[in-house]
Structures are given as C-alpha cells and as structure tokens.
PDB file of C-alpha atoms and ligand atoms in Angstrom:
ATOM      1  CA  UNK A   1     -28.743  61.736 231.291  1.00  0.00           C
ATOM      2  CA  UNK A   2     -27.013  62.524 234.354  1.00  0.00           C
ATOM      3  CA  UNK A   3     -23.004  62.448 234.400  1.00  0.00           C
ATOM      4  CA  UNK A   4     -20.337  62.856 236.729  1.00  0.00           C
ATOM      5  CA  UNK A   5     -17.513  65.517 236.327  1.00  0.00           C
ATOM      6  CA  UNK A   6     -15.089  66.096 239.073  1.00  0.00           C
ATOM      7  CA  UNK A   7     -16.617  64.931 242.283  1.00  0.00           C
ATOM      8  CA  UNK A   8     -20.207  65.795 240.923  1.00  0.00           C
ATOM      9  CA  UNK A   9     -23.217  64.356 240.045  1.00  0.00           C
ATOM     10  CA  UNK A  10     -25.079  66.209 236.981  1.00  0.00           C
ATOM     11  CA  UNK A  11     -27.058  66.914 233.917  1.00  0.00           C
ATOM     12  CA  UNK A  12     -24.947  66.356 230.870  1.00  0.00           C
ATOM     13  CA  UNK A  13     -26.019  70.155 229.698  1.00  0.00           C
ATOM     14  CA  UNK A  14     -24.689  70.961 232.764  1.00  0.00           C
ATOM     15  CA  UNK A  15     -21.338  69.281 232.441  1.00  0.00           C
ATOM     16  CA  UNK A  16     -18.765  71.590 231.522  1.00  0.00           C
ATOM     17  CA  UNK A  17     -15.044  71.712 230.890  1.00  0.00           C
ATOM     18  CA  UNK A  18     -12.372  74.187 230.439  1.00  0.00           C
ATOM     19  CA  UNK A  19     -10.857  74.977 227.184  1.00  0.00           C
ATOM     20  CA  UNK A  20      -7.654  74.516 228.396  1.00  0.00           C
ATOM     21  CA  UNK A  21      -8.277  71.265 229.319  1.00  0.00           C
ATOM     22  CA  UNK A  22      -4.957  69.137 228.403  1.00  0.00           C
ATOM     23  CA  UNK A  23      -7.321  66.273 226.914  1.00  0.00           C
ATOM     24  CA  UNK A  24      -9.308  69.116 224.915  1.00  0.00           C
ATOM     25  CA  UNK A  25      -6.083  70.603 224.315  1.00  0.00           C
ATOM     26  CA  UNK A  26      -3.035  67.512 223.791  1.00  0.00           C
ATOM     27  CA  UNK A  27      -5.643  64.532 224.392  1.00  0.00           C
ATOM     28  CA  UNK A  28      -3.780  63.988 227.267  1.00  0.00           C
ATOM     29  CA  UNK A  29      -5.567  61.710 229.452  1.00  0.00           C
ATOM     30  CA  UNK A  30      -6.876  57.702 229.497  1.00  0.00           C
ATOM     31  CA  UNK A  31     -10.098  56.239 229.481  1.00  0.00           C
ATOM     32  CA  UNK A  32     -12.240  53.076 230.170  1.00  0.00           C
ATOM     33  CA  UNK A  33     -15.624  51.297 228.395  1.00  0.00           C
ATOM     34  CA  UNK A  34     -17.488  49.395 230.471  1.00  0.00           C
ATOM     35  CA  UNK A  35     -20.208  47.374 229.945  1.00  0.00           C
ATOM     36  CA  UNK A  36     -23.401  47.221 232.627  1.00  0.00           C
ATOM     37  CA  UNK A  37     -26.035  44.166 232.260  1.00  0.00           C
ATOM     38  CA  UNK A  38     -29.208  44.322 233.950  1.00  0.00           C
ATOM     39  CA  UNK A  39     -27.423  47.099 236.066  1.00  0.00           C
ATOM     40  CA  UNK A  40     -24.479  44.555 237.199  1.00  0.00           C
ATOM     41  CA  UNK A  41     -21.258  45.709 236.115  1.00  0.00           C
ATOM     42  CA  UNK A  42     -19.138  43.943 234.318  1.00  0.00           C
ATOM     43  CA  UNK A  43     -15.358  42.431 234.665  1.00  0.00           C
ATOM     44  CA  UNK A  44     -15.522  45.719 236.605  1.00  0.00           C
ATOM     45  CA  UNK A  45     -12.121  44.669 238.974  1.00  0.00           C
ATOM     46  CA  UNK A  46     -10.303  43.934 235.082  1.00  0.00           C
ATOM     47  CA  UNK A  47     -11.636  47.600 234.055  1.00  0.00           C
ATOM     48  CA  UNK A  48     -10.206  49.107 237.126  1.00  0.00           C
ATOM     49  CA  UNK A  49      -7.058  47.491 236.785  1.00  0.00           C
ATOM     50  CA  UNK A  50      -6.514  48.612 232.965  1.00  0.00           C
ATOM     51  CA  UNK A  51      -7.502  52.129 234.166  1.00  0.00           C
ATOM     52  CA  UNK A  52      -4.477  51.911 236.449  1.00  0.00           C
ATOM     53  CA  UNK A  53      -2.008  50.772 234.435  1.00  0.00           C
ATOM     54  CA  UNK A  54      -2.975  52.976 231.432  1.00  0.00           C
ATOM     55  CA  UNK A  55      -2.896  55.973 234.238  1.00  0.00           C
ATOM     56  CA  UNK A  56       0.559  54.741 235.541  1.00  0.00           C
ATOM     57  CA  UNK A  57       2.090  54.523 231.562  1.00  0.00           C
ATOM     58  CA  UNK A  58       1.183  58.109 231.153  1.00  0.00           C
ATOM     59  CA  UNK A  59       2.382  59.085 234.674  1.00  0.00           C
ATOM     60  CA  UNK A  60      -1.265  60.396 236.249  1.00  0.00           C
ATOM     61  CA  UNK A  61      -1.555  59.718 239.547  1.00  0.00           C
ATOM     62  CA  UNK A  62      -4.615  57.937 240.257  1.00  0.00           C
ATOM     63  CA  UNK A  63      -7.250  60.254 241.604  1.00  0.00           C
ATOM     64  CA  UNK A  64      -9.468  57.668 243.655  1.00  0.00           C
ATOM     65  CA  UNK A  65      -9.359  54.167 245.349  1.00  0.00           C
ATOM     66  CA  UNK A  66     -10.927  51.321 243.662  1.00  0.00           C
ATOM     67  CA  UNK A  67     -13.555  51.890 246.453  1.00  0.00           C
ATOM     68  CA  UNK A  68     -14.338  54.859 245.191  1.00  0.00           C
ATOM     69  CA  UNK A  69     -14.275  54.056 241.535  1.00  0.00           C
ATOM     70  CA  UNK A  70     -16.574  51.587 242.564  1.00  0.00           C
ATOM     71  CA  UNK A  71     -19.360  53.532 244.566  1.00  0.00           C
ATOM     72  CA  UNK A  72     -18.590  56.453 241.869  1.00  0.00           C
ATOM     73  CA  UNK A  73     -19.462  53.966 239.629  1.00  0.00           C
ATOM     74  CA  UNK A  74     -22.576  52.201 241.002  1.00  0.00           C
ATOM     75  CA  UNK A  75     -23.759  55.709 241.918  1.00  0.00           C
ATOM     76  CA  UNK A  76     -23.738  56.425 238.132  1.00  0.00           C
ATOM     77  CA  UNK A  77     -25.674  53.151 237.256  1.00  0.00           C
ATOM     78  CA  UNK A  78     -28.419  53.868 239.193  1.00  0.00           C
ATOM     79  CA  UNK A  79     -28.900  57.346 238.195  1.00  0.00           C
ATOM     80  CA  UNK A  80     -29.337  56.577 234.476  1.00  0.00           C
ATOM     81  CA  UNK A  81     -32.246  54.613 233.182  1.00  0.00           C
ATOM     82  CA  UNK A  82     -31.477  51.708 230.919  1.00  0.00           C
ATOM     83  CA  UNK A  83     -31.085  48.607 232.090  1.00  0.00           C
ATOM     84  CA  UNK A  84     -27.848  47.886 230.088  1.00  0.00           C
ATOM     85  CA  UNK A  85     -25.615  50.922 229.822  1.00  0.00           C
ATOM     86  CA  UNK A  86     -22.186  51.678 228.974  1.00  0.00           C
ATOM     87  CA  UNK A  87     -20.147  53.433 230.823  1.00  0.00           C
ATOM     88  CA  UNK A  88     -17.686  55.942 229.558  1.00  0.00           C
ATOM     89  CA  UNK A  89     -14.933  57.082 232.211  1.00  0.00           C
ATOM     90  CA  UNK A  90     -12.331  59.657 230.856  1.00  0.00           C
ATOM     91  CA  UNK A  91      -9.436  61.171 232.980  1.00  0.00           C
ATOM     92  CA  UNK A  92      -6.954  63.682 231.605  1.00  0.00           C
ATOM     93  CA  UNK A  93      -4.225  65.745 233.527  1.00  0.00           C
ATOM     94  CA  UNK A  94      -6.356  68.593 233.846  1.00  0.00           C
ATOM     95  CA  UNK A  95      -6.467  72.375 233.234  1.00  0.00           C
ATOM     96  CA  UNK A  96      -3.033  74.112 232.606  1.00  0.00           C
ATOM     97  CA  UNK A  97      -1.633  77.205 230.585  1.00  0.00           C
ATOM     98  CA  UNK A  98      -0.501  75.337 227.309  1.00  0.00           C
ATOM     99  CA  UNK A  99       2.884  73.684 227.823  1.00  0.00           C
ATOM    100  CA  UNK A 100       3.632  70.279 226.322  1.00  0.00           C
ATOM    101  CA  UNK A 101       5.515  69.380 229.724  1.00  0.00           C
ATOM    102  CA  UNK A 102       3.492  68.226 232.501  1.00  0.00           C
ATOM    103  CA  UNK A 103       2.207  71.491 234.932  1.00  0.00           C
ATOM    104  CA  UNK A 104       4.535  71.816 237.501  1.00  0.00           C
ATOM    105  CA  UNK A 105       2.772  71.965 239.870  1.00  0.00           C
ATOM    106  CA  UNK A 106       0.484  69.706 238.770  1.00  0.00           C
ATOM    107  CA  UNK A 107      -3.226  70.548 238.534  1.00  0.00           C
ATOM    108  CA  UNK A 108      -6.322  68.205 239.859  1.00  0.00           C
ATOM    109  CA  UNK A 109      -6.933  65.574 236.946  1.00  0.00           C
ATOM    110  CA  UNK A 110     -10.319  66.060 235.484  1.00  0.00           C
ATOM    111  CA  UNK A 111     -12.644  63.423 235.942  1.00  0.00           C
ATOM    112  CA  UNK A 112     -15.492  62.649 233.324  1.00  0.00           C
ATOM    113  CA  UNK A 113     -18.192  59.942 233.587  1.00  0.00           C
ATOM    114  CA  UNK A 114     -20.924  58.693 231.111  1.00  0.00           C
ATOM    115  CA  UNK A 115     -23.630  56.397 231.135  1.00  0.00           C
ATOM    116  CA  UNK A 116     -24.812  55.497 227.183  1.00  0.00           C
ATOM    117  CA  UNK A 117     -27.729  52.857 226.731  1.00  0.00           C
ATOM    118  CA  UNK A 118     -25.978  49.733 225.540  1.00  0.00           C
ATOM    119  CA  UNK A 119     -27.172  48.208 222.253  1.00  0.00           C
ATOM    120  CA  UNK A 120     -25.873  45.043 221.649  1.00  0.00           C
ATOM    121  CA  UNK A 121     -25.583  43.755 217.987  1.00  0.00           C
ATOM    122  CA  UNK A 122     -28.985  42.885 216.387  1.00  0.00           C
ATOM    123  CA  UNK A 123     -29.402  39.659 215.398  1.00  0.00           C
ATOM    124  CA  UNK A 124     -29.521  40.539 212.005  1.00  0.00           C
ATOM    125  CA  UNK A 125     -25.596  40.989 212.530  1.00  0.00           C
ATOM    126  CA  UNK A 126     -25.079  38.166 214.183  1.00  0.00           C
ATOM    127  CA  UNK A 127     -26.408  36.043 211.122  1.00  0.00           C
ATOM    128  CA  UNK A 128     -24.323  37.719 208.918  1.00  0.00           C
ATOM    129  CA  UNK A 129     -21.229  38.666 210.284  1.00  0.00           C
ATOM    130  CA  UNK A 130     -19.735  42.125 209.354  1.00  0.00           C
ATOM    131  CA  UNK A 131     -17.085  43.232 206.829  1.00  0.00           C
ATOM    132  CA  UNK A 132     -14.150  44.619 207.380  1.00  0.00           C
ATOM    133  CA  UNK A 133     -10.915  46.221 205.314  1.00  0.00           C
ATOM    134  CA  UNK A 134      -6.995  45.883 206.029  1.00  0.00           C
ATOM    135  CA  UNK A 135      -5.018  49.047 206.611  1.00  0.00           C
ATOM    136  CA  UNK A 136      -2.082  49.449 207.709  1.00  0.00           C
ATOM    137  CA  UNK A 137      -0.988  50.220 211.688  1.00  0.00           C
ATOM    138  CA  UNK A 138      -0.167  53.645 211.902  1.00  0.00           C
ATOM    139  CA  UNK A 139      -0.201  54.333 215.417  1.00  0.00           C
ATOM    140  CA  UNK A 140       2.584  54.868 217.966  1.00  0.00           C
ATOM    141  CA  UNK A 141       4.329  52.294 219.645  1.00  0.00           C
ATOM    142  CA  UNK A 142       1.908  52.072 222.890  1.00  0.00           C
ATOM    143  CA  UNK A 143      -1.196  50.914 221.734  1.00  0.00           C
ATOM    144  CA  UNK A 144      -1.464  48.551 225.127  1.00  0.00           C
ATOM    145  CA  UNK A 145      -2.235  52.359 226.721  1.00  0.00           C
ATOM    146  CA  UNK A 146      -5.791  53.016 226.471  1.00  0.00           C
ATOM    147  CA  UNK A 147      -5.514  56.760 225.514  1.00  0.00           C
ATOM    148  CA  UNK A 148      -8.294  59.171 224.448  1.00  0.00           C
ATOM    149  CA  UNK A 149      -5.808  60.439 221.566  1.00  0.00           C
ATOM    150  CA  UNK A 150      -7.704  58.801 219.430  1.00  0.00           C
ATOM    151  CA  UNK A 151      -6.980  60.411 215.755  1.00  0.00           C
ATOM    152  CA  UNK A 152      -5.536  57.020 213.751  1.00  0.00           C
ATOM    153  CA  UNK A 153      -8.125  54.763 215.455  1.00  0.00           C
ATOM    154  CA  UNK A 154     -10.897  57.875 214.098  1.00  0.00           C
ATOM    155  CA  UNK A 155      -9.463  57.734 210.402  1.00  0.00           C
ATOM    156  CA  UNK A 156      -8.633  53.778 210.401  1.00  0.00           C
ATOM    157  CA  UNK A 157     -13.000  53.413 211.408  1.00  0.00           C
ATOM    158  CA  UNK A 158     -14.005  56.095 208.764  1.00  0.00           C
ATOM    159  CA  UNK A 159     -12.234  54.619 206.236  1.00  0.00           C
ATOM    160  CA  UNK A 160     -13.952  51.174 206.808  1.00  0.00           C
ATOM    161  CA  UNK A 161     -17.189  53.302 206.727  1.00  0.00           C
ATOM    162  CA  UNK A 162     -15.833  54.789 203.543  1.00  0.00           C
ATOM    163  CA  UNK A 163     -15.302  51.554 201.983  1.00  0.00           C
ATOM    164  CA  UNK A 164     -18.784  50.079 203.193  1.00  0.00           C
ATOM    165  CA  UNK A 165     -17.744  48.088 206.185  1.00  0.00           C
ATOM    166  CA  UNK A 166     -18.234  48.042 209.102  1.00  0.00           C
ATOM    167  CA  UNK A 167     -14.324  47.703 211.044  1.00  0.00           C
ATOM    168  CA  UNK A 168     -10.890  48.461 209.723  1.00  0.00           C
ATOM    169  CA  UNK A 169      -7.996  45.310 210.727  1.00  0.00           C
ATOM    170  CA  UNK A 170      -4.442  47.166 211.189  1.00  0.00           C
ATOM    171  CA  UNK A 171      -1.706  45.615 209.864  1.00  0.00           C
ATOM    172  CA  UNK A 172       2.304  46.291 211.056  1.00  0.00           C
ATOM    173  CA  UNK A 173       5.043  46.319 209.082  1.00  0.00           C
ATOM    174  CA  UNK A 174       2.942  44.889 206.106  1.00  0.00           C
ATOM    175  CA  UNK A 175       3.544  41.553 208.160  1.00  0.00           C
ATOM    176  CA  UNK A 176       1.308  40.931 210.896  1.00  0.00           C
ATOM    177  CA  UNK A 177      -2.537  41.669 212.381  1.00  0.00           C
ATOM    178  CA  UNK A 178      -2.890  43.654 215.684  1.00  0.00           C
ATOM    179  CA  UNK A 179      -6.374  44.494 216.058  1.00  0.00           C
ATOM    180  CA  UNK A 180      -9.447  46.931 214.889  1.00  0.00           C
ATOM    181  CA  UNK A 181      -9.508  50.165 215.137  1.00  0.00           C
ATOM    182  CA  UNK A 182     -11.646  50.085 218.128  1.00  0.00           C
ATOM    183  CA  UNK A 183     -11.731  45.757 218.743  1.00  0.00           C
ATOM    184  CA  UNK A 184      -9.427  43.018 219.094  1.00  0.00           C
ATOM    185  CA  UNK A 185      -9.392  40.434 216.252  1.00  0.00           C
ATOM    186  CA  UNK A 186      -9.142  36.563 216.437  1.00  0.00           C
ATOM    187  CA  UNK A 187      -8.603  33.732 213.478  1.00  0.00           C
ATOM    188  CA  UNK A 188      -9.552  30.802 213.222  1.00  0.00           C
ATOM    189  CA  UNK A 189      -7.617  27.887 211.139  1.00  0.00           C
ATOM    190  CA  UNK A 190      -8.631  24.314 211.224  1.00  0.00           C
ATOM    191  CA  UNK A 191     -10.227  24.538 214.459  1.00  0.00           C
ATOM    192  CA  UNK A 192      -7.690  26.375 216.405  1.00  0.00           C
ATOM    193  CA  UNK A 193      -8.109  29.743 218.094  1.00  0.00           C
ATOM    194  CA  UNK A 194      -5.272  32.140 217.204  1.00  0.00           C
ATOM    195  CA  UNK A 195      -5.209  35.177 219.000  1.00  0.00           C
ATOM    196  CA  UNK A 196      -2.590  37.983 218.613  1.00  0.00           C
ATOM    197  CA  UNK A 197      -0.284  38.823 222.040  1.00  0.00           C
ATOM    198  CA  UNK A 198      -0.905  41.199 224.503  1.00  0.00           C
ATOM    199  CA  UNK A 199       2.150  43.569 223.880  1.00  0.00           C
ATOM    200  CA  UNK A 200       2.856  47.003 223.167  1.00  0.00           C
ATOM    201  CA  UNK A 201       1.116  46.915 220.151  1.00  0.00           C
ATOM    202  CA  UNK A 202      -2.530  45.988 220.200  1.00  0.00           C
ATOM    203  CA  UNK A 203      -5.164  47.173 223.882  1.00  0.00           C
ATOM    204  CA  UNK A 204      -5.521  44.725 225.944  1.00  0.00           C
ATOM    205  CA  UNK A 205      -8.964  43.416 225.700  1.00  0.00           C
ATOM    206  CA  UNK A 206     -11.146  42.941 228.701  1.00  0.00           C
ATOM    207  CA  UNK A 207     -13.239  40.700 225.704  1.00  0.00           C
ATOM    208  CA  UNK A 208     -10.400  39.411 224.611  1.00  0.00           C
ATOM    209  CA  UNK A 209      -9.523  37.916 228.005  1.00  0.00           C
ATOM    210  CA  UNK A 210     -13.386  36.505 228.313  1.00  0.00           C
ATOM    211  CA  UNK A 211     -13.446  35.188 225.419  1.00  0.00           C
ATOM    212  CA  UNK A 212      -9.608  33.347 225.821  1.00  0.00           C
ATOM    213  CA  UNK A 213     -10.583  32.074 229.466  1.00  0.00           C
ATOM    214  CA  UNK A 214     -13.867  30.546 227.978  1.00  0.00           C
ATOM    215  CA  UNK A 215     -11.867  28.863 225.503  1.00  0.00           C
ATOM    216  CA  UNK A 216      -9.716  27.516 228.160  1.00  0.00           C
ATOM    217  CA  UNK A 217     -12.415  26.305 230.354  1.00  0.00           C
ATOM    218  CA  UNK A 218     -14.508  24.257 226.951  1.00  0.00           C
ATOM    219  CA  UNK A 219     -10.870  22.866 225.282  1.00  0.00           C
ATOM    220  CA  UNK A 220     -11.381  24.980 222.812  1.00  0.00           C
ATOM    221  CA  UNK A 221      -7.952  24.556 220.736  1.00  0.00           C
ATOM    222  CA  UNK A 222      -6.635  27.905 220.872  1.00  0.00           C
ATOM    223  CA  UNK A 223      -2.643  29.694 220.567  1.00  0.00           C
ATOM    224  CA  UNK A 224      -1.916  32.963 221.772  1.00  0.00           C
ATOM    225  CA  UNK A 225       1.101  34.629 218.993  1.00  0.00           C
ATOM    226  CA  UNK A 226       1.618  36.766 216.583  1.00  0.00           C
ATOM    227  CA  UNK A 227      -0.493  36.303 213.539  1.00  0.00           C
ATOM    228  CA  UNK A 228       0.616  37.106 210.059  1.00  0.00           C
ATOM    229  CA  UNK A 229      -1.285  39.054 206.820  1.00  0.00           C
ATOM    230  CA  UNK A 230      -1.593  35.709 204.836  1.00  0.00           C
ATOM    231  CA  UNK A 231      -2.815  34.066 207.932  1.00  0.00           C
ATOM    232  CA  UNK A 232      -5.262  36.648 208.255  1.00  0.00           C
ATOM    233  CA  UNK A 233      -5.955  36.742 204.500  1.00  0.00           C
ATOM    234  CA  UNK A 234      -6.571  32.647 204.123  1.00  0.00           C
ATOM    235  CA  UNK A 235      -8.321  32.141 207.833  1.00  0.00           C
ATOM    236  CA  UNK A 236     -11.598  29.833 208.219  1.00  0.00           C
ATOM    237  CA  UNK A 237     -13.066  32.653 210.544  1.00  0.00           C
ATOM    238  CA  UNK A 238     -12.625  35.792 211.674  1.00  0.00           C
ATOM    239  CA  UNK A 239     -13.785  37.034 215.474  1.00  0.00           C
ATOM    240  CA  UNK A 240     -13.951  40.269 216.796  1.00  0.00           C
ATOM    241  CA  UNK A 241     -14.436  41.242 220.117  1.00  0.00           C
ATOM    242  CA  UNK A 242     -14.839  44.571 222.106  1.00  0.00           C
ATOM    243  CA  UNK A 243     -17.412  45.519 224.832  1.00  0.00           C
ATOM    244  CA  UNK A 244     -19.986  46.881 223.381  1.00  0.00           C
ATOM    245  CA  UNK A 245     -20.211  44.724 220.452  1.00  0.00           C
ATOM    246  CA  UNK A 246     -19.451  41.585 222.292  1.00  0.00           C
ATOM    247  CA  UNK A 247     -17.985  38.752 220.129  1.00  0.00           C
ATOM    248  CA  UNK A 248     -18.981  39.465 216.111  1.00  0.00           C
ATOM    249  CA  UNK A 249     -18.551  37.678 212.892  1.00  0.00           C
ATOM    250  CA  UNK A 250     -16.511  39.020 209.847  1.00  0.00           C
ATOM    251  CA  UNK A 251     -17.716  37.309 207.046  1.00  0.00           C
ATOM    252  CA  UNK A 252     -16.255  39.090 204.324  1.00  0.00           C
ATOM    253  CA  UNK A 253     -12.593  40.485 204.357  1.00  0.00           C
ATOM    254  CA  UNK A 254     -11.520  43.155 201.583  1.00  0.00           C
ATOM    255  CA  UNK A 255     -14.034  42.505 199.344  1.00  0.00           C
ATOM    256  CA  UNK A 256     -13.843  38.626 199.496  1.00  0.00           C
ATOM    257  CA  UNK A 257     -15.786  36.030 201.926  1.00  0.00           C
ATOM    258  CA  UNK A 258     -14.130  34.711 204.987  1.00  0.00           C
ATOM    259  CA  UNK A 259     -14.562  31.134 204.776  1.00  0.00           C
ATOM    260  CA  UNK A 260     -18.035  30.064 203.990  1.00  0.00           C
ATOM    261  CA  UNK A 261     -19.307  33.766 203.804  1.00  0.00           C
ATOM    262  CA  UNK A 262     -21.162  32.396 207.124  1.00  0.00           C
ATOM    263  CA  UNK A 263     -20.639  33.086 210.251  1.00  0.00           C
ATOM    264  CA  UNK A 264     -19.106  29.037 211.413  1.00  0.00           C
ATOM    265  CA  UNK A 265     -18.848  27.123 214.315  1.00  0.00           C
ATOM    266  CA  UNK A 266     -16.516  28.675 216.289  1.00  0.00           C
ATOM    267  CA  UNK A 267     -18.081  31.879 216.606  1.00  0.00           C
ATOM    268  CA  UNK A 268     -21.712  30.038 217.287  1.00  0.00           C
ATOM    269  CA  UNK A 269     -19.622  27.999 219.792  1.00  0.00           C
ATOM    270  CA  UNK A 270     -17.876  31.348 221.968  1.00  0.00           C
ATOM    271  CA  UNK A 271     -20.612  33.498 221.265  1.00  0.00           C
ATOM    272  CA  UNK A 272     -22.848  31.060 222.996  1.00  0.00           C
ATOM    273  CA  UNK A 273     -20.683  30.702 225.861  1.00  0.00           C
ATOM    274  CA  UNK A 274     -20.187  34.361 225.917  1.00  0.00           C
ATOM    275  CA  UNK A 275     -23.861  35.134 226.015  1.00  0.00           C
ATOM    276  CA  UNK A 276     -24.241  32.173 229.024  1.00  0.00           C
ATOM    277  CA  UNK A 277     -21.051  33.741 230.990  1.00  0.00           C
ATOM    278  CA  UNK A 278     -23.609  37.216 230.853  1.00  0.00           C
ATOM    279  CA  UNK A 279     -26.598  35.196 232.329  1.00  0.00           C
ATOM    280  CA  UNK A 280     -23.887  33.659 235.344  1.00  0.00           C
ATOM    281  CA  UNK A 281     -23.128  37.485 235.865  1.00  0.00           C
ATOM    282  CA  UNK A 282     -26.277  39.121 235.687  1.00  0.00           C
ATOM    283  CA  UNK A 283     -27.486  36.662 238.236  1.00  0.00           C
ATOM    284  CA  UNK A 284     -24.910  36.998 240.672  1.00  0.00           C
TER     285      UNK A 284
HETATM  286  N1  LIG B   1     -12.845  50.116 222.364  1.00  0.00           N
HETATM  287  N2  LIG B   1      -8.761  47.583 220.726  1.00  0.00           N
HETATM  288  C1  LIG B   1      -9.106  48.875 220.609  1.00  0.00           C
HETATM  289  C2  LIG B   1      -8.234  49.771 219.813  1.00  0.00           C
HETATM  290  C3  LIG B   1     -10.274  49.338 221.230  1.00  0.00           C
HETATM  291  O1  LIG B   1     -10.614  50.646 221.130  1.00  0.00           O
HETATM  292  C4  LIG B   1     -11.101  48.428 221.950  1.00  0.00           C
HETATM  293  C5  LIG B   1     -12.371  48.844 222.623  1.00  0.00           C
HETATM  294  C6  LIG B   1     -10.690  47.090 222.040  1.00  0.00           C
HETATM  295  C7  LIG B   1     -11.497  46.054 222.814  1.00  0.00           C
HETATM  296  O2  LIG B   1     -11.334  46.201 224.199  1.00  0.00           O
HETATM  297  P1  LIG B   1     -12.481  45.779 225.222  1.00  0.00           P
HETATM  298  O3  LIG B   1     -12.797  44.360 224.970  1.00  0.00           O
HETATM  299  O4  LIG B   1     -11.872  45.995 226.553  1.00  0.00           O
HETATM  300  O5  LIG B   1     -13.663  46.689 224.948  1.00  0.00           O
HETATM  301  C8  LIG B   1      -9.519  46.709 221.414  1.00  0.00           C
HETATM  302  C9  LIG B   1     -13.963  50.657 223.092  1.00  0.00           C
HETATM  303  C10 LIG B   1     -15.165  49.764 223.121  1.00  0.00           C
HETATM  304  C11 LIG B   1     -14.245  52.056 222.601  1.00  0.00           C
HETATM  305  O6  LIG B   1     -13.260  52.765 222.379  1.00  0.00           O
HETATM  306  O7  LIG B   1     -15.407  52.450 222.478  1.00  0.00           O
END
C-alpha cells in the first residue's frame, strides 16, 4: 500500500511520524473519508470544502490548494490497486515540544494520506438492516468539526459492539437524536423524510447531503429539524448514511424492531437512487 506523508509518496512501513506529533500527542488535527468508485472520486469538491472549514474551526492554515489536493489525491488513486478505495486524509498541526498552546512559531502541519480497499455493505446487510443502541451525546459542543479526537465516537461504537449491534444513535439532553457515532441518522414517519440539522452538533454529512438532494430531485416528502427520542423511538424507518457504508437499514432499535423488522420502502427507494447517482458518476 503506498501512502503519502508530507510531500511524499511511500510504502506504508515506510511512513513514519514523530512522537511529538500534536495529533499523536493532543489529537490535534482534522481529517477527511472519501470514497473512490471505479477510481473516480467522489463529491470530491464537497470533501475539499469540509476539509477547509474543519481546518479553518481549528485555526490550521491550509497547507495546499484545492489543485493540489486534487493531483495529491488522484496521484494516490492510481498508486493503490483496488478499484474502489477509500481514502483517508489526516492533517494535524505538526511536531512541537508539548505545550497545549499553538507553537509559536508554528511548525509545518503534517500531512497523512491513505488509500483502504472500499467494501461496501454485503447484501446480506442490505436485506436485513443493522441494529443499533441509544446512548447518550457526550461529546463537545463542535461536532460539525471533523476532528481526529476521536475518543467518545471510539467508546459510543464499542459499546454498540458490546451490546451486539452494529452502530450506537447519540442522544442530547435526553431529548433529541444527532447522529451515529461514525454516521448520520434519518427517520422516517408516514412517508416523510426527517433529517436532523446541520448545526454544531452532529458532522455534516457529505451522504447526508446526497441522499437529501436525491430526495429533492424524486419529491420525496422530506423535513430537515430537529428530531426528538420518542420520534426516534416510534419511527417507521430508520436510515443511516456515511461513506463507506453508503445508505443502511436499522431494523431493530434497542432491542425492539423498527417498523416491520424489514428494511421498507423508503430505504429500497434512496438506496436505489443512491446506487444509480454512483453509476452517473462512475461514468462521467
Ligand atoms: N465517518 N457523523 C460522524 C460522527 C461520522 O464519523 C461520519 C463519517 C458521518 C458521515 O459523514 P460522511 O457521509 O461524510 O461520511 C457522520 C467516517 C466514514 C469515518 O470516520 O470513518
């Protein structure tokens, strides 16, 4: 697997970083997932985009032009093998004696590329859906800043492991849904699309935003506010989105069945759509 770190191109047991890296040492730094389909990239303007504007919330100056994100990038694809990959871009604010503040100077960010072969849900999920616990939202207050401090989102997923499942749904304030530990969450309620804002409090989805547009383009009923724990507890269906899973059933919710049990027609409806928006892309 070849990687790139800071301006180069090479093998992953090659790829080395300092311990006093402030991401190693704080988790002081951003990141970005991105999906690649038959070696096209995609939504990979939307992925550049987040990357700034988590880099600008954490005050890192962006170390490259889009251009050269994007020949970085395609660079990257082509030197790894699968078809479908996933990328994994990582920036933190580089290597400093240990000091909470920023370094002052500052030091060259470090810069951290990886290509992983994307696997798709089998279609064994897709007919059944996944299930999933509630727990509630411990994070911080900026969970629209997609930071590699990671530690709630690592215990909120184990403890859906824990419990058998496969996602954890966080809850604030014993009130309202935000999103999985590592995927944004939809309802669905006689027909209608309910997705939670895009505010402070839940990562903006770049599968979230596919999957809202498509609804927009096939009159898909559909409302965009906050959605509350007995909405979430009584809803028809539940979606979840992210971009390596794509757009996935929950079928069974703490212990009980969503629904039917059954994956139902809305998510056969945007997961079709979904899976033709792909083709559009891979053929462009
Ligand atoms: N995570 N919310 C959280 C907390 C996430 O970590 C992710 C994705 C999403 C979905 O965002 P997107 O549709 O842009 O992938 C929502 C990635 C896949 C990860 O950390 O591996």
């Amino acid at each position: 697997m070849t990687v790139f770190l800071n301006g180069q191109f090479l093998p992953i047991s090659e790829a080395k970083v300092s311990v006093l890296d402030r991401g190693f040492i704080f988790g002081d730094g951003v990141y970005e997932v991105i999906p690649v389909y038959s070696r096209q990239i995609f939504r990979l303007p939307e992925h550049l985009q987040r990357l700034r504007r988590s880099l600008d919330n954490i005050q890192l100056p962006n170390p490259y032009q889009d251009e050269e994100w994007i020949s970085i990038i395609r660079e990257l694809v082509s030197r790894n093998e699968p078809e479908d990959q996933y990328l994994y871009l990582h920036i933190t604010r580089g290597v400093a004696k240990r000091d909470h503040a920023f370094p002052n100077p500052p030091v060259p960010a470090t810069v951290f590329l990886m290509s992983n072969p994307l696997n798709t849900p089998p279609a064994r999920l897709l007919q059944s859906g996944i299930s999933a616990i509630t727990a509630p939202d411990n994070r911080w207050l900026r969970c629209d800043i997609k930071a590699i401090s990671l530690l709630p989102n690592v215990l909120l997923r184990q403890m859906a492991i824990y419990a058998g499942c496969a996602e954890t749904i966080m809850i604030r304030d014993n009130e309202f849904m935000t999103e999985g530990a590592a995927s944004n969450i939809f309802i669905v309620k006689n027909g209608v699309l309910i997705a939670p804002p895009k505010d402070h409090l839940m990562l903006p989805g770049i599968t979230y935003d596919v999957v809202l547009e498509l609804a927009a383009s096939n009159n898909i009923p559909r409302q965009v506010r906050k959605v509350l724990l007995r909405e979430l507890l009584n809803a028809d269906e539940l979606l979840l989105t992210s971009s390596t899973k794509e757009v996935l059933a929950i079928t069974q919710l703490d212990e009980k069945l969503v629904g039917t049990g059954k994956p139902g027609p809305m998510f056969e409806k945007l997961y079709g759509l979904y899976q033709k928006f792909k083709q559009e892309i891979m053929r462009a």
